[in-house]
Structure formats: C-alpha cells, structure tokens
XYZ file of N, CA and C in Angstrom:
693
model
N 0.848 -1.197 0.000
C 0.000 0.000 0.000
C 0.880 1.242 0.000
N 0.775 2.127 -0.955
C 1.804 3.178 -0.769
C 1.360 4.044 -0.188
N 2.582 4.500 0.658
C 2.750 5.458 2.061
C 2.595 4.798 2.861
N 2.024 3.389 2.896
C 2.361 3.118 4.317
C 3.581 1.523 4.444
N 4.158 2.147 5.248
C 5.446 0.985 5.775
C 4.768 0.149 6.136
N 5.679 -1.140 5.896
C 5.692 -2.567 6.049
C 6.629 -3.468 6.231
N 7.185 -3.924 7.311
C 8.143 -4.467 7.741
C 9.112 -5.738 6.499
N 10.048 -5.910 6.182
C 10.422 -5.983 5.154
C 9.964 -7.901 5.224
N 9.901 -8.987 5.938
C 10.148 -9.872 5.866
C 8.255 -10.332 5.591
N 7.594 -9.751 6.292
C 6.170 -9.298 6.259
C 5.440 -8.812 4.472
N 6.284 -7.844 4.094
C 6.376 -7.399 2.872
C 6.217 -8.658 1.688
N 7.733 -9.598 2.392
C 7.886 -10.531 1.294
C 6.124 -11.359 1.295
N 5.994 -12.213 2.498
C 4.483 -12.990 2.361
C 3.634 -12.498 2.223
N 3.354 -10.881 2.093
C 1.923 -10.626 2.201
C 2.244 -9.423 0.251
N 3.093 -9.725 -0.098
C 3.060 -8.746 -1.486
C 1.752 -9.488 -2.406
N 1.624 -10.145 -2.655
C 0.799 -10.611 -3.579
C -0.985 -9.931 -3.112
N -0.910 -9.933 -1.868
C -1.867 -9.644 -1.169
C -2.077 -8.149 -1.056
N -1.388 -7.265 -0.842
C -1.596 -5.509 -0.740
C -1.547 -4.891 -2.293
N -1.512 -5.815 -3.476
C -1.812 -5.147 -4.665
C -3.156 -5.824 -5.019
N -4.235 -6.778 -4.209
C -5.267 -7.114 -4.514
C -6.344 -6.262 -4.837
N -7.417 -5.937 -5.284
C -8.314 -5.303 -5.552
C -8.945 -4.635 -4.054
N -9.093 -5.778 -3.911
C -9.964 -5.465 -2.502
C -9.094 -4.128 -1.137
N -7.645 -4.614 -1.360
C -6.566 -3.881 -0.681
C -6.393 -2.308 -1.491
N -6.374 -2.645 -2.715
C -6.383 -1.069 -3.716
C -7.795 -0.193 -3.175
N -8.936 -0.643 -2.866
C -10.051 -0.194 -2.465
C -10.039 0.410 -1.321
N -9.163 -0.191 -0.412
C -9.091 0.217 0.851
C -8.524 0.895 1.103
N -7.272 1.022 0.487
C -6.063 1.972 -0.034
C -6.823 3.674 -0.482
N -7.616 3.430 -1.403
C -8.560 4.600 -1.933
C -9.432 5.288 -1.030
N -9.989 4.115 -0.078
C -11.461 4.690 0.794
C -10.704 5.356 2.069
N -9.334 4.845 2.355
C -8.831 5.689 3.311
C -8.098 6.835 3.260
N -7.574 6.773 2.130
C -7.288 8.032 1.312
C -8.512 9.141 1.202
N -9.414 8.717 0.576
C -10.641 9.458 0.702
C -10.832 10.249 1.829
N -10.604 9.097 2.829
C -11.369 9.582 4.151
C -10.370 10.561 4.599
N -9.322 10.208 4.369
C -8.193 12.016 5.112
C -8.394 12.899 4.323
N -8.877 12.689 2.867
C -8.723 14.096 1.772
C -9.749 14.899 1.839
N -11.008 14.450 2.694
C -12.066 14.599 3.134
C -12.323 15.293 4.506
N -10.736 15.017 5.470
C -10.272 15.073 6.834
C -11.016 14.940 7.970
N -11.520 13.635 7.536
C -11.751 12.806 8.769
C -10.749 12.238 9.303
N -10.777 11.942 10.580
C -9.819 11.030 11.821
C -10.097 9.991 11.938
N -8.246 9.313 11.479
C -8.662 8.171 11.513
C -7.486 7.440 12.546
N -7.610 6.464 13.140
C -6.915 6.256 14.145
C -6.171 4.301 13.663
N -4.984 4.426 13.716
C -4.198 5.074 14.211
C -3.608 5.790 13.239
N -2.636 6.517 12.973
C -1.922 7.296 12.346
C -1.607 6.396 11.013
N -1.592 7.228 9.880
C -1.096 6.215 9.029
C 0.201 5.422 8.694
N 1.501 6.144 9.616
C 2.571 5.125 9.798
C 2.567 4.558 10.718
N 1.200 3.931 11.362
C 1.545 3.032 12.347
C 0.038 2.451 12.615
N -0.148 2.153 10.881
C -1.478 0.956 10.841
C -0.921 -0.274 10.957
N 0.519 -0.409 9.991
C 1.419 -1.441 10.209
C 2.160 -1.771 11.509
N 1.907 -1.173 12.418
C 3.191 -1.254 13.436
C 3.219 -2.357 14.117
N 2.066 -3.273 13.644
C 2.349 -4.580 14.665
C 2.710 -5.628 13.725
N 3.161 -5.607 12.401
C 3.993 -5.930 11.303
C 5.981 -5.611 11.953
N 5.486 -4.359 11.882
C 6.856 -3.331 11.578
C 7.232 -3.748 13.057
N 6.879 -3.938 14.131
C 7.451 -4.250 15.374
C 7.689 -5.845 15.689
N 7.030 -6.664 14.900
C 7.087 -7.978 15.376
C 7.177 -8.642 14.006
N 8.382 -8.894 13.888
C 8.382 -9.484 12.053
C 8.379 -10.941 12.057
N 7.752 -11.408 10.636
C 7.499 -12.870 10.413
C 7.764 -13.669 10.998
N 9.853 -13.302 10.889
C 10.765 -14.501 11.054
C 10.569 -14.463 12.713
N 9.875 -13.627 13.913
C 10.484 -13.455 14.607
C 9.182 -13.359 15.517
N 8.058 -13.852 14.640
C 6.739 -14.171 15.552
C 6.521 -15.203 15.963
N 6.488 -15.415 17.598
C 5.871 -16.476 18.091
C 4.798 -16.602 19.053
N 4.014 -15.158 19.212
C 2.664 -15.627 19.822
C 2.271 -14.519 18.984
N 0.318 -15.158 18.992
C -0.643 -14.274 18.438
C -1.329 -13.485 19.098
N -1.659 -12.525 19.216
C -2.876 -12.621 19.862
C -3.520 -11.713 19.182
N -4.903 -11.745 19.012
C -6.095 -11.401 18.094
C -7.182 -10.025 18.503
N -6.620 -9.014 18.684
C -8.115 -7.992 19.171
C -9.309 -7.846 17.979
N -9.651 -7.024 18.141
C -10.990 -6.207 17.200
C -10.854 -5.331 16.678
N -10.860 -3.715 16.768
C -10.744 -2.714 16.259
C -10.366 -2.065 17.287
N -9.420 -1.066 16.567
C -8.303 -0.242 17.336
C -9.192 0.671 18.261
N -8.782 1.508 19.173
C -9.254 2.150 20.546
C -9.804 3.302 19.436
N -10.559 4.331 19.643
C -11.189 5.358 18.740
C -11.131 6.158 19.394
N -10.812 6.456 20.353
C -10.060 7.827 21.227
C -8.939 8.362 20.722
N -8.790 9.764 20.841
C -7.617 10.433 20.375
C -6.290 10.132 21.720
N -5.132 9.718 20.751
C -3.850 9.657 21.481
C -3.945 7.974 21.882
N -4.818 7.383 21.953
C -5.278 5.677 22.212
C -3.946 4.932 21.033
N -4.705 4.763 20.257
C -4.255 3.396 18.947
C -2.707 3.877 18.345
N -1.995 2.972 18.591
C -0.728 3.229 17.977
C -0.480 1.594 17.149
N -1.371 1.271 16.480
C -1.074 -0.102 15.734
C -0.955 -1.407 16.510
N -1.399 -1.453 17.633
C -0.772 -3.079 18.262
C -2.597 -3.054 19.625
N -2.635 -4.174 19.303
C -4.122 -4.209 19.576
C -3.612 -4.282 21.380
N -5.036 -3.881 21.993
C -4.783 -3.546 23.545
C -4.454 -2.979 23.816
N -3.359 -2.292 23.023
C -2.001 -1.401 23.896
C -2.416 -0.054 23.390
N -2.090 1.293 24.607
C -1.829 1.994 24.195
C -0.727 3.093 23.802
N -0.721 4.264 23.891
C 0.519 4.797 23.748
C 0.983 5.081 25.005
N 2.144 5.559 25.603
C 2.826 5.773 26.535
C 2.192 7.275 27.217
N 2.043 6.977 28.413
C 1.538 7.910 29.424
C -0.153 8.390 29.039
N -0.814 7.378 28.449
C -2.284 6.964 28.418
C -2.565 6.099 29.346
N -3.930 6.128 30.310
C -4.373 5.326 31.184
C -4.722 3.797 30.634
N -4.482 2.801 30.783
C -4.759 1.058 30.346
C -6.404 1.443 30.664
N -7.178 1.248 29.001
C -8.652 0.871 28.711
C -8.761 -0.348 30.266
N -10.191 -0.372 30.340
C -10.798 -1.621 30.879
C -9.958 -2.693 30.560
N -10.336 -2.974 29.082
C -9.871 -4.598 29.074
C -8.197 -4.913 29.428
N -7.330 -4.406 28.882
C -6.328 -3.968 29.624
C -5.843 -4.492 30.679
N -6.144 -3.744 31.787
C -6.735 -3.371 33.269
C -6.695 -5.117 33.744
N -7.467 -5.632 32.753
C -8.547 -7.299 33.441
C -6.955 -8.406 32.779
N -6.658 -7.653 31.776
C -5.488 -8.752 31.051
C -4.156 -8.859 32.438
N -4.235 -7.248 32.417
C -2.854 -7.283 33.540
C -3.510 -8.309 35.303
N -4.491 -7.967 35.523
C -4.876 -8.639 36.598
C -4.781 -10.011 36.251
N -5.071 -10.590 35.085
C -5.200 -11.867 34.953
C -3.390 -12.369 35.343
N -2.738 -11.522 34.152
C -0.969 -11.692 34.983
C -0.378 -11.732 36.135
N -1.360 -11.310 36.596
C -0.443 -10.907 38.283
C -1.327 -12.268 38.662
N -2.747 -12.750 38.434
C -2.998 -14.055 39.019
C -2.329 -15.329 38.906
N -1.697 -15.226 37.110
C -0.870 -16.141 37.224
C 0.047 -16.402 36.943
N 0.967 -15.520 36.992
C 2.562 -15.686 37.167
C 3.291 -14.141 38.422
N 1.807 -13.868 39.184
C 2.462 -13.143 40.127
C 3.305 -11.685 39.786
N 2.955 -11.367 38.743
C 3.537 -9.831 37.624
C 2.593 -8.860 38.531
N 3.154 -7.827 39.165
C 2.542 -6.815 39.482
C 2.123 -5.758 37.701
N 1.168 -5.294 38.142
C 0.600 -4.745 36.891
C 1.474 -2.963 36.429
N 1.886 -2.819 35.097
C 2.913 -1.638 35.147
C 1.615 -0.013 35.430
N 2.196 0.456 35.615
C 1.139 2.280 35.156
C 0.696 2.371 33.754
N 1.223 2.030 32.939
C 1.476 2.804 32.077
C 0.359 1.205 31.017
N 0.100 1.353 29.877
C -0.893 0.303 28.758
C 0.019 0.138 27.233
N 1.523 0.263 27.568
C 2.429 0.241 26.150
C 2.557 -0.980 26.072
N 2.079 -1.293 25.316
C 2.697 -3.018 24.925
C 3.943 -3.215 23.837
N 4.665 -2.382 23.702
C 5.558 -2.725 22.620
C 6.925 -3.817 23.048
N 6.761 -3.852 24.341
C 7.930 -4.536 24.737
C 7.440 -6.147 24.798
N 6.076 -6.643 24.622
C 6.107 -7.517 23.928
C 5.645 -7.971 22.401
N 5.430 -7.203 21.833
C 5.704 -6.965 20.357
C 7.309 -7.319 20.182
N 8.340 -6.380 20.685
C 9.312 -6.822 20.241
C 9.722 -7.928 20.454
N 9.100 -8.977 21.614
C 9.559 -10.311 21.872
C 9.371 -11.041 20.728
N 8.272 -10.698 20.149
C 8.104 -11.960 18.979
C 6.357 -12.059 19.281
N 5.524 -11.315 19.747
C 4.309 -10.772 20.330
C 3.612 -10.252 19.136
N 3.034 -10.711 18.372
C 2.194 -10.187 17.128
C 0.593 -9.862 17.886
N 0.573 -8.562 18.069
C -0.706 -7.744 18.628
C -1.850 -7.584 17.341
N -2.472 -8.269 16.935
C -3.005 -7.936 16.062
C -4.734 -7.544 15.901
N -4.537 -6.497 15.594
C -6.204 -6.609 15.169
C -7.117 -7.068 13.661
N -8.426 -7.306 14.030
C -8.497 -7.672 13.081
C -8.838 -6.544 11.953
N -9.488 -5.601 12.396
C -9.532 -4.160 11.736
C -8.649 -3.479 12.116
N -7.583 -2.872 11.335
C -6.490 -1.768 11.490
C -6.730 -0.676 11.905
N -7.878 -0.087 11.300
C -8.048 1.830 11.430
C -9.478 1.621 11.559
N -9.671 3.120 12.216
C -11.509 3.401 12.706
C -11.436 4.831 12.799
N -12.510 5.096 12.463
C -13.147 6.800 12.405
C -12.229 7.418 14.314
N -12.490 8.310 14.326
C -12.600 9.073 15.462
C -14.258 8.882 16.285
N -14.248 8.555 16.850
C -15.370 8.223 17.751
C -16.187 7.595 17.465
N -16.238 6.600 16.157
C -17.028 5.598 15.891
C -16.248 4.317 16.109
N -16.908 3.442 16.999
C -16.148 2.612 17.033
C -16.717 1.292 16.149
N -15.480 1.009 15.473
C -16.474 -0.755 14.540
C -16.607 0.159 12.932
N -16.008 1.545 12.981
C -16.772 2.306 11.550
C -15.854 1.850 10.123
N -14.516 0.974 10.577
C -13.738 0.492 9.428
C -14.130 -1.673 9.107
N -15.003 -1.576 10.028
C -15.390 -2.745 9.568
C -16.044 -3.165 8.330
N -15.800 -4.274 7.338
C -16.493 -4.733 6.566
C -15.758 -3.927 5.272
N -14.575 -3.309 5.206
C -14.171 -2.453 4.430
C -12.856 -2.798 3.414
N -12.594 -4.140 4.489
C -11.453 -5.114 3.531
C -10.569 -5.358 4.818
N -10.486 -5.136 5.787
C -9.355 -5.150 6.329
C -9.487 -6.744 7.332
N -10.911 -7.157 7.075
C -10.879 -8.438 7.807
C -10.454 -9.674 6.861
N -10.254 -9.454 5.767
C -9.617 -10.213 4.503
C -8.295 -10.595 4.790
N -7.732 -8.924 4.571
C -6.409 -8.825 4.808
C -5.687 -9.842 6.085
N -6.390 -9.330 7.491
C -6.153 -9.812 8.612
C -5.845 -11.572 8.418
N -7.226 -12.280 8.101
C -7.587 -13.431 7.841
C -5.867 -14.440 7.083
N -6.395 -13.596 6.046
C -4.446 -13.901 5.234
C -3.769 -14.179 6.463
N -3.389 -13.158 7.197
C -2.217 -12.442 7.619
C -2.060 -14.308 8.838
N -3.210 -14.473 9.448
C -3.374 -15.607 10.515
C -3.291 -17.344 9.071
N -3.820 -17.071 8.198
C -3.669 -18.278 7.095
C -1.951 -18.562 6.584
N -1.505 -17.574 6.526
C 0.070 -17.635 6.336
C 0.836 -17.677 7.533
N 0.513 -17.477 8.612
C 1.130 -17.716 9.928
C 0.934 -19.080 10.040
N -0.194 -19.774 10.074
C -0.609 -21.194 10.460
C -0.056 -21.951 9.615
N -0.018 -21.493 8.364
C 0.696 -22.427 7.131
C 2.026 -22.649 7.057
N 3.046 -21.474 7.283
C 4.467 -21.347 6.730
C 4.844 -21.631 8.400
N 4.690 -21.239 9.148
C 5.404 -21.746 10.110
C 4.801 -22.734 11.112
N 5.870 -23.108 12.103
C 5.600 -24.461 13.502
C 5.127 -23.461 14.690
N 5.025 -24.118 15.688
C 4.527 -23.803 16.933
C 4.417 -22.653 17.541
N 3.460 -21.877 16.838
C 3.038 -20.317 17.385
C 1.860 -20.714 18.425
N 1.496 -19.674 19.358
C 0.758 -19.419 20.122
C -0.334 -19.076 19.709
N -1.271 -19.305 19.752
C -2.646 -17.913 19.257
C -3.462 -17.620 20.136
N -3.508 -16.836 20.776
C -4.354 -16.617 21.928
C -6.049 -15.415 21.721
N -6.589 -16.148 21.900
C -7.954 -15.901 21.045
C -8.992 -15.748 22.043
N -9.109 -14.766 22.548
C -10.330 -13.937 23.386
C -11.407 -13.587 22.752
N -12.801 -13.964 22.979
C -13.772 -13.708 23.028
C -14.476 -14.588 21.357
N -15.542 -14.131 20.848
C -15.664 -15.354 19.893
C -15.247 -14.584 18.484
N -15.183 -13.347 18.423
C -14.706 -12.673 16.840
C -12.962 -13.011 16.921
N -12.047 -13.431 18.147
C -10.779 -13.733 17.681
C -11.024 -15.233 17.443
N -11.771 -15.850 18.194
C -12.154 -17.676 17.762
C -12.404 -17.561 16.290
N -13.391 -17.151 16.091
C -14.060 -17.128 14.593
C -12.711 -16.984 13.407
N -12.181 -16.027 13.685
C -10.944 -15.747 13.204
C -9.620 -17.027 13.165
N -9.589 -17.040 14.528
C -9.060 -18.426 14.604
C -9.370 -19.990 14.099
N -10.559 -20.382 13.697
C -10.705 -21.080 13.244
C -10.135 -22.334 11.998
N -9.516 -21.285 11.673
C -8.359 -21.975 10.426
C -7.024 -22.633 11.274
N -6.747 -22.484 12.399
C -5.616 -22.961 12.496
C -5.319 -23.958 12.804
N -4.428 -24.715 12.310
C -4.633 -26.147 12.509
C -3.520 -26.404 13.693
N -4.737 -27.145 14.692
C -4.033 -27.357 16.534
C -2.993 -28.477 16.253
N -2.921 -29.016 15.437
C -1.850 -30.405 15.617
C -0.365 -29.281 15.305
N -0.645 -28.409 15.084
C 1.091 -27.510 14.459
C 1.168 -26.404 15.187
N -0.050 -26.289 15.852
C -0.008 -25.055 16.902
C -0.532 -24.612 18.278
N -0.274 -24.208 19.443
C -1.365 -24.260 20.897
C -2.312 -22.998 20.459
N -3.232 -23.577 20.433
C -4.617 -22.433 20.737
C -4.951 -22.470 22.143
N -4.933 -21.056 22.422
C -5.691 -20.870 23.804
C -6.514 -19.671 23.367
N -7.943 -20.237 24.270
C -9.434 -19.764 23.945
C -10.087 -19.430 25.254
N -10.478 -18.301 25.295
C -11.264 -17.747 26.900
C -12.181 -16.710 26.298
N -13.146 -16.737 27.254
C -13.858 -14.744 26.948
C -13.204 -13.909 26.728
N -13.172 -12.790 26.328
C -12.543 -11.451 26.139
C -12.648 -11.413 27.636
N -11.181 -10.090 27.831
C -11.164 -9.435 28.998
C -11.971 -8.183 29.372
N -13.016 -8.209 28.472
C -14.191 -6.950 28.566
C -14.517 -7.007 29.466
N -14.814 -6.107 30.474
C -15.662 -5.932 31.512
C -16.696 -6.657 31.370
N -17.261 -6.807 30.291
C -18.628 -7.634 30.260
C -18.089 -9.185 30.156
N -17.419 -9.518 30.138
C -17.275 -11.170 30.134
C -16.030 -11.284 31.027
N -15.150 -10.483 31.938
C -14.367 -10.548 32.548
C -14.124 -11.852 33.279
N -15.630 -12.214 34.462
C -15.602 -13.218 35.375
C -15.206 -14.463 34.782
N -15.316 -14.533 33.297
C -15.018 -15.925 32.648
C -13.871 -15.804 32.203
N -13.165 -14.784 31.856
C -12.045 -14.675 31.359
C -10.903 -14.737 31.961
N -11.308 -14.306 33.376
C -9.919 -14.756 34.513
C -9.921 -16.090 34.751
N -8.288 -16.729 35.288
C -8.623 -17.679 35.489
C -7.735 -18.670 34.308
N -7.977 -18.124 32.735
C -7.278 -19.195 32.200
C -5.951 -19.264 31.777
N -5.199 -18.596 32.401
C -3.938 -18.771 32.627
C -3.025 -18.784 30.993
N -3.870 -18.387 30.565
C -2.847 -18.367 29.311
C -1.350 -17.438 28.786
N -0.349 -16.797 29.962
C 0.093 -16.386 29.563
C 1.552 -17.374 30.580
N 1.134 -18.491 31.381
C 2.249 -19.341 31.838
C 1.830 -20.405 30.742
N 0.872 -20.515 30.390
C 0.916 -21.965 29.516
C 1.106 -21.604 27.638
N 1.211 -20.491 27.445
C 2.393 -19.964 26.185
C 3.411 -19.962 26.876
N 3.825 -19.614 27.571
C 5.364 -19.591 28.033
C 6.237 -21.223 27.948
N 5.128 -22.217 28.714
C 5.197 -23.564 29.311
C 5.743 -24.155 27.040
N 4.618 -23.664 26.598
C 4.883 -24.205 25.167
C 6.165 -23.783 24.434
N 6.196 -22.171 24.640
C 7.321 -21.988 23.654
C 8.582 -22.508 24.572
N 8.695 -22.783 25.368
C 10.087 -23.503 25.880
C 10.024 -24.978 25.536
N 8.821 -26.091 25.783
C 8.784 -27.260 24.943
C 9.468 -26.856 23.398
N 9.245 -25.919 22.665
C 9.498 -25.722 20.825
C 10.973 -25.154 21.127
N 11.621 -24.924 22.112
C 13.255 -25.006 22.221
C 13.133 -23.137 22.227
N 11.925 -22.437 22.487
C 12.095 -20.781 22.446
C 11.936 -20.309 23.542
N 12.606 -18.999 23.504
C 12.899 -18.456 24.766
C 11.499 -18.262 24.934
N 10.912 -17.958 26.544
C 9.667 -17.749 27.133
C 9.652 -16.184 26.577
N 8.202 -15.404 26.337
C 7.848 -13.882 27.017
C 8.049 -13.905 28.077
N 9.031 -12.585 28.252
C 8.546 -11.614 29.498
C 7.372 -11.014 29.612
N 6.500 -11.055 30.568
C 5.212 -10.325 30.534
C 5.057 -9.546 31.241
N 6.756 -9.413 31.873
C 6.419 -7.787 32.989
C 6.814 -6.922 32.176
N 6.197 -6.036 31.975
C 6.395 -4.569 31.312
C 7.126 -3.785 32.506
N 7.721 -3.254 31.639
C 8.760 -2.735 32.432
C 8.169 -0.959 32.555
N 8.465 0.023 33.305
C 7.914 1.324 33.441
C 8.174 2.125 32.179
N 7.595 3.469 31.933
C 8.100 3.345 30.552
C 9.478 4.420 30.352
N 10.009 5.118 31.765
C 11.168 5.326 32.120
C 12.341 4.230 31.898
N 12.254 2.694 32.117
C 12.998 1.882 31.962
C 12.799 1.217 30.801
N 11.945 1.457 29.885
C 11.548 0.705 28.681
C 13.130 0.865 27.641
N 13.160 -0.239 26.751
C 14.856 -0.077 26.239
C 14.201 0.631 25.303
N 15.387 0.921 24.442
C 14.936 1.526 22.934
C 14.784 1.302 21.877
C-alpha cells in the first residue's frame, strides 16, 4: 500500500496480497477519508506497526483484538495497547490482573505493549483503522480479509506459534488454524462484560510452558515502566 510501511520480511508474504483489488479499495477509501479530513486512528505510519514491530521470522505468539481504541492519542497499531503515558482501557486493566494471578507480575502504570511486540508478540487486530469516535466504523471495508491472510500464512508457513484468542470474533478468526502444528488458547474477552469468565485461564504461563517445549525463549510479561523501557 503506498505510504504506508511494512516491515520488510512481512512485505515478502503478504506482497501478492496488498496489490489485490480489494486492498487497492481500501487503499482509496482511506485516502478518501483524510482528503475529506476525517480522523482516523491510528496514524497512518503506524497501521502497520504490529507488522513493523514484530516481524514474520520473529513471531511467536498471536494474539487477536478487534478494532483499534477510537479515542484520540489511544491506537498506535498493536491491539490492547496503548501509547505511553495513556491510562490502560478496561480490558487492559482485566489482562494485567489476569498476569499478576498467574505468574504473580505486578501490573505496570502505564498500557504500552511494545515490549512484547518486540519479543516476537504479534498484537493484532483484526480491523487496522476506525473513524474518530465511531467505534467498529472500518469494519467490513477489507481489512478483515487482509487480517484473515495475515493468521492463514502464519498457520501455514510456520511451527509452533501461540494464538491466543479472546472472546468469539478472535475464535471465529481463529478457526483456520490447525491445533496439531499449533497451541490455541481460547477464553472470553477481557471486557468488563465477560471478565468473570475470562480470569482464570492462565494463558500467559501456559504460552510460556509451550514456547520452551518448541526449544524458544519464554515472554517476558512484565512490562517494564516506561522510564525503563529499552529503545
């Protein structure tokens, strides 16, 4: 898509795919929508950023959101997370509590997730960009195509990724992946509204427990402050 970056190894598996029709369309309607100057979130060098931060060769867990935060200063490309010195949304909030239940991680201040992106942490949503205060307003527009690919070439070309799949639109999504080559872990979303079911399933010691069976280093899942964050 021109003007917007794409991590180079990412680039290679998904080229056939960002000159598709459906991707040229989307390419146009979002174009539209700034020439028009509407807000669209996140920024346009950093629709890719959970590409550009966590590359192919170097992904080993999934995990699946919805559509980016629609608040101004929120969405910086990596689903859940926000930008640095923004308050952690709700769901957030319920993910970090779930950490501290089970591996004892006190929860950081701050909602940046890039420090596990760079582990090998593919944050992904399944819609990239959304209006300014509509939330769900880039749905149905191509970008759940795109996404879809993006999890069909993960499951295909490589071994033992993680996919961690909250609530039933990352299941649904998930559905293609075939469990004999990969651990799926499946719970409610950490929404406030399905929270009580969502604590509890421990899925961030039992990715850890797997990628050390596949000979890979574990995530860190303590976020570090964002004074101590590396660079």
């Amino acid at each position: 898509m021109s003007g917007f970056r794409i991590e180079s190894s990412w680039k290679e598996q998904l080229q056939s795919e960002l000159t598709k029709d459906y991707m040229n369309n989307l390419r146009n309607y979002l174009s539209t929508e700034l020439k028009n100057k509407k807000i669209i979130y996140p920024r346009p060098p950093e629709i890719f950023n959970a590409f550009n931060l966590t590359p192919f060769k170097r992904t080993k867990v999934v995990i699946i959101g919805q559509d980016p935060y629609h608040g101004p200063g929120q969405a910086h490309g990596l689903c859940f997370s926000v930008r640095p010195n923004v308050k952690p949304p709700p769901s957030l909030v319920n993910i970090y509590k779930e950490i501290k239940q089970d591996l004892k991680i006190e929860p950081p201040s701050h909602g940046h997730l890039e420090f596990w992106a760079k582990q090998g942490v593919l944050l992904l949503n399944s819609v990239l960009t959304v209006e300014h205060s509509k939330a769900g307003s880039h749905r149905g527009k191509g970008w759940e195509t795109f996404t879809d690919r993006v999890v069909q070439i993960l499951n295909e070309k490589k071994q033992g990724l993680v996919f961690i799949l909250w609530g039933r639109d990352a299941q649904k999504k998930g559905a293609q992946i075939d469990r004999k080559k990969h651990l799926v872990l499946e719970s409610a979303h950490p929404s406030p509204f399905s929270a009580t079911k969502f604590f509890g399933n421990h899925h961030f010691s039992k990715a850890n427990r797997y990628l050390i069976k596949q000979n890979e280093a574990p995530i860190n899942w303590a976020l570090p402050e964002i004074k101590d964050l590396p660079n």
